[in-house]
Amino acid sequence: MAIESNGKKTEFSVMIPDVKFTKLFINGNFVDSVSGKTFETIDPRTGDPIARIAEGDTEDVDLAVKAAREAFDNGPWPRLPGQGRRRLMMKLADLIEQNVEEIAALEALEAGKLYSLLKNMDIPAAAETLRYYAGAADKIHGETLKMSRDLQGYTLCEPIGVVGVIIPWNYPCNLMFIKFAPALAAGCTVVVKPSEETSLSALFCAHLVKEAGFPDGVFNVVPGYGHTAGAAISSHMDIDKVTFTGSTKVGRLVMVAAAKSNLKPVSLELGGKNPLIVCDDADVETAATIVLLGSLWNKGELCVSSSRILIQEGIYEELSKKLVEKAQKWVVGDPFDPRTQQGPQVNQVQFDKILSYIELGKAEGATLLTGGKRCSERGFYIEPTIFTDVQDHMRIAKEEIFGPVISLMKFKTIEEAIKRANATTYGLAAGILTKDLNIANTVSRSIRAGSIWINCYAVFDRDCPYGGYKMSGFGRDLGMKALDQYLQVKAVVTPLYNSPWL
Amino acid sequence: MAAESNGNGTMESHFKLPQIKFTKLFINGHFVDSVSGRTFETIDPRTGDVIANIAEGDKEDVDLAVQAARQAFDNGPWPRLPGAERGRILLKFADLIDEHTEELAMLDAIDAGKLLHLAKFLDIPETAENLRYYAGAADKIHGETLKMSRELQGYTLKEPIGVVGHIIPRNFPSTMFSMKVGPALAAGCTMIVKPAEQTPLSALYYAHLAKLAGIPDGVLNVVPGFGHTAGAALSSHMDVDMISFTGSTEVGSLIMQAAAKSNLKPVCLELGGKSPFIIFDDADVDKVADLALQGCYFNKGEICVAGSRVFVQEGIYDKFLLKLKEKVENWVVGDPFEPTSHYGPQVDKKQYERVLSYIDKGNKEGATLFHGGKALERKGYYIEPTIFIDVTDDMTIAKEEIFGPIMSVLKFKTIDEVIKRANATKYGLAAGIMTNDLNTANTVSRSIRAGAIWINCYFGFDKDIPYGGYKMSGFGRDMGIDGLVKYLQVKSVVTPIYNSPWL
């Protein structure tokens, strides 16, 4: 496989912008942290620092929550008609699109994500998510209830209040929008803690929020570390709800902190070890493409990545060969290079972790078909790696790796595949490739996971709810379902007199 | 005040206590001893005497129950039945409850000190009706087809979440049981119920009836025991998919932590409250005085939505106090088996002492004792209906949940002031608004941050109304169709489509 143009930014005619926004965004203003501390954000193409960002901690979170609380309790935002919130959210979506190149460049820089994908897909999708929820803001319905005696009852769906949003580094903008868009549509105010790896795009969007004309305090961004700023949010006595996407390990800490503080409800979207089942009747060429995309998309830094490929024995050899052939042509390189299909892993820690899993795979007895090494001297580039003869008990088959490592596993019967697919503590997503209607229906119903993809993989859409079963978490993002997270249901009951019916 | 049967110990002999038929753990369709062989006492709060010895469930017993529930869920018929079939069995269960109303009512009366006549005419019939409501919902659990933005077909399936743990409190042993078990069964889940250690009797009887109704072995298990052993084992179990808890805020926090530290199971918590009961100048003072007393003394004040902070607008204040004094005289505290009793004893010694200590605090902190304030001089845990006036927002009795027959009366001037003061609590469970003014009713109902708002009524519960808290009163809703949500998982299924005429 070819690694091209590592580290040379001028060849791709992409203007890498100056980093303009590096401070905390609280109550409509960019401010230094109370402590004055800053932290570095690193370019994974080289390991070099990009910029220094103000480092938020407990005191800064307090200020942000104060601003959000004031904006919620006394400000205009929750009191606007839905269409009022819609107007501003649509304005923001337009501004996102007008600045797509700059936002895409910032994310490519910090996260090693592919620039062209960001520009043409990810960031526009974030704007679309905003529009989806903007359009929902005036359609948040309660219900009138059917009483069993002379009473009138109805429910009101009210904004839950101040929402803490804690997001990871693999889809910085998308995940931030997926969470704050429904929260804002519902009338809540938010405090966002972006990952310390990827603060720049969040801060740039904060600038656009201000430009769009959102009232101060509605949207706040406090960059910083999980164990400081993130912990402050989870345990804050004046935050009404926390929504978190990240690792299972940290998800636990968030839920415990929420329980110990003010019993705020939490939603968690955590890890996965997602099975992709390929049946004998699948077309090998198409299957190979879907498998590779499912496993290597975003350099494997995707919670729904298809990290266990269960291939029916009839097609196993042929598909394995195809996969190796395609993987060896996979272009790993500078994310600004339009030819690149896979950029660098996000940081040193991830890079080391993935390489150690590769060594583990070898030690556990899996057979390495291709890849397995770093690609270059500098930066966090890893070759697309394929293991075969992977057994269920191996750690590479059980633990989430979050890198470009594919595990191929053979199965005989559908019943066996279902059992093995479900034999995991996770339950985020699964895929099934088959032309047979009945197999598709049986398997989609049998797998205990929140998203099932038939003859496709990692397909998201705004109306389609997304979230985990089991230890992949609870709560749903996307779709109208997501609004539930940010609403309280209030029942109002009054006696009726002389009513013609109940 | 008239308190019949006060100090008169002979009343107990008039009522033939039921034979306690079920005292063992109910696991996988059978009544079994606990693995340890241990038992614990359940006490009659009318006398402090032991009613029966109940098998004491602990971790090993919870393990066995979860194993049975897991087998029943993964491989048994229950989740795979058509909804109407589950509905049919739930209806049978409800019928059996109706047929055994007397016996069940007596169990709750001696276990929890609940009024026998109310249990017979309200609690037990409500228990059966809850099951009937969800029986009818079982075949109406809908997912949705989705509107995609490109050529894809997407739909959601609502699937049963799996093995559920129900941890229920002692104040409404029967209705709480059906409120939780009903929707979970309708959804196709299997479950383990850990009833409160003070009130295991009716839960075990329901288990027996469930089996008679045709609920397959392992689907419904009941493990009596203590919170810090059996309850903790359930909350931290690696193979339980969800916990539904009603109880105190303190224990709710422990449960959520245990859930997080174990397998990150979702939890729904219905916790405490310090609900405001707001009376405006234009209210009918006669009606609201009755409602206010009901709001505080119903079920001896052992109710999470008790309207324990009575805010009275100054224009009606004096009239209201006069009415209150007049009406509270009619409240009879006595043996729960006596049809003339308005309420019985507190559920146990601990609660009894706790309530008395709050009365003490009220006196010490400078509130004026308007009525009552003492324990009855008789065996058992009986406390007089108590009213404090001149209560200020900062007093302990105005801030903390007492869970006993104590009313705090506070005066207010304006609507804005009372909204602010009503909301100045970490709780958010319920609120009552007494006014005939349409605009006042609308403004206040929208302004109070609580899950259940009752206008010109109190305890306005019904099966179709979702019920639950804001803020530290918890999250998640019981009752109504919303009550099913927590027992279901949402699964999205997406397939590419070709040659579709439209999206």
mmCIF file with all atom_site columns, C-alpha atoms in Angstrom, chain A residues 107 113 118 121-126 129 171-179:
data_model
loop_
_atom_site.group_PDB
_atom_site.id
_atom_site.type_symbol
_atom_site.label_atom_id
_atom_site.label_alt_id
_atom_site.label_comp_id
_atom_site.label_asym_id
_atom_site.label_entity_id
_atom_site.label_seq_id
_atom_site.pdbx_PDB_ins_code
_atom_site.Cartn_x
_atom_site.Cartn_y
_atom_site.Cartn_z
_atom_site.occupancy
_atom_site.B_iso_or_equiv
_atom_site.pdbx_formal_charge
_atom_site.auth_seq_id
_atom_site.auth_comp_id
_atom_site.auth_asym_id
_atom_site.auth_atom_id
_atom_site.pdbx_PDB_model_num
ATOM 1  C CA . GLU A 1 107 ? -10.861 18.847 11.999 1.00 0.00 ? 107 GLU A CA 1
ATOM 2  C CA . LYS A 1 113 ? -9.712  12.863 9.412  1.00 0.00 ? 113 LYS A CA 1
ATOM 3  C CA . LEU A 1 118 ? -15.118 16.380 5.923  1.00 0.00 ? 118 LEU A CA 1
ATOM 4  C CA . MET A 1 121 ? -19.847 14.836 3.706  1.00 0.00 ? 121 MET A CA 1
ATOM 5  C CA . ASP A 1 122 ? -19.222 15.195 7.450  1.00 0.00 ? 122 ASP A CA 1
ATOM 6  C CA . ILE A 1 123 ? -19.592 18.935 7.915  1.00 0.00 ? 123 ILE A CA 1
ATOM 7  C CA . PRO A 1 124 ? -22.532 19.298 5.518  1.00 0.00 ? 124 PRO A CA 1
ATOM 8  C CA . ALA A 1 125 ? -24.163 16.385 7.418  1.00 0.00 ? 125 ALA A CA 1
ATOM 9  C CA . ALA A 1 126 ? -23.674 18.331 10.661 1.00 0.00 ? 126 ALA A CA 1
ATOM 10 C CA . THR A 1 129 ? -28.642 17.584 11.410 1.00 0.00 ? 129 THR A CA 1
ATOM 11 C CA . TYR A 1 171 ? -16.362 12.863 14.969 1.00 0.00 ? 171 TYR A CA 1
ATOM 12 C CA . PRO A 1 172 ? -15.907 16.175 16.756 1.00 0.00 ? 172 PRO A CA 1
ATOM 13 C CA . CYS A 1 173 ? -18.382 18.320 14.863 1.00 0.00 ? 173 CYS A CA 1
ATOM 14 C CA . ASN A 1 174 ? -20.895 15.659 13.926 1.00 0.00 ? 174 ASN A CA 1
ATOM 15 C CA . LEU A 1 175 ? -21.261 14.319 17.433 1.00 0.00 ? 175 LEU A CA 1
ATOM 16 C CA . MET A 1 176 ? -21.442 17.786 18.911 1.00 0.00 ? 176 MET A CA 1
ATOM 17 C CA . PHE A 1 177 ? -24.245 18.737 16.534 1.00 0.00 ? 177 PHE A CA 1
ATOM 18 C CA . ILE A 1 178 ? -26.066 15.438 16.981 1.00 0.00 ? 178 ILE A CA 1
ATOM 19 C CA . LYS A 1 179 ? -26.306 16.251 20.661 1.00 0.00 ? 179 LYS A CA 1
#
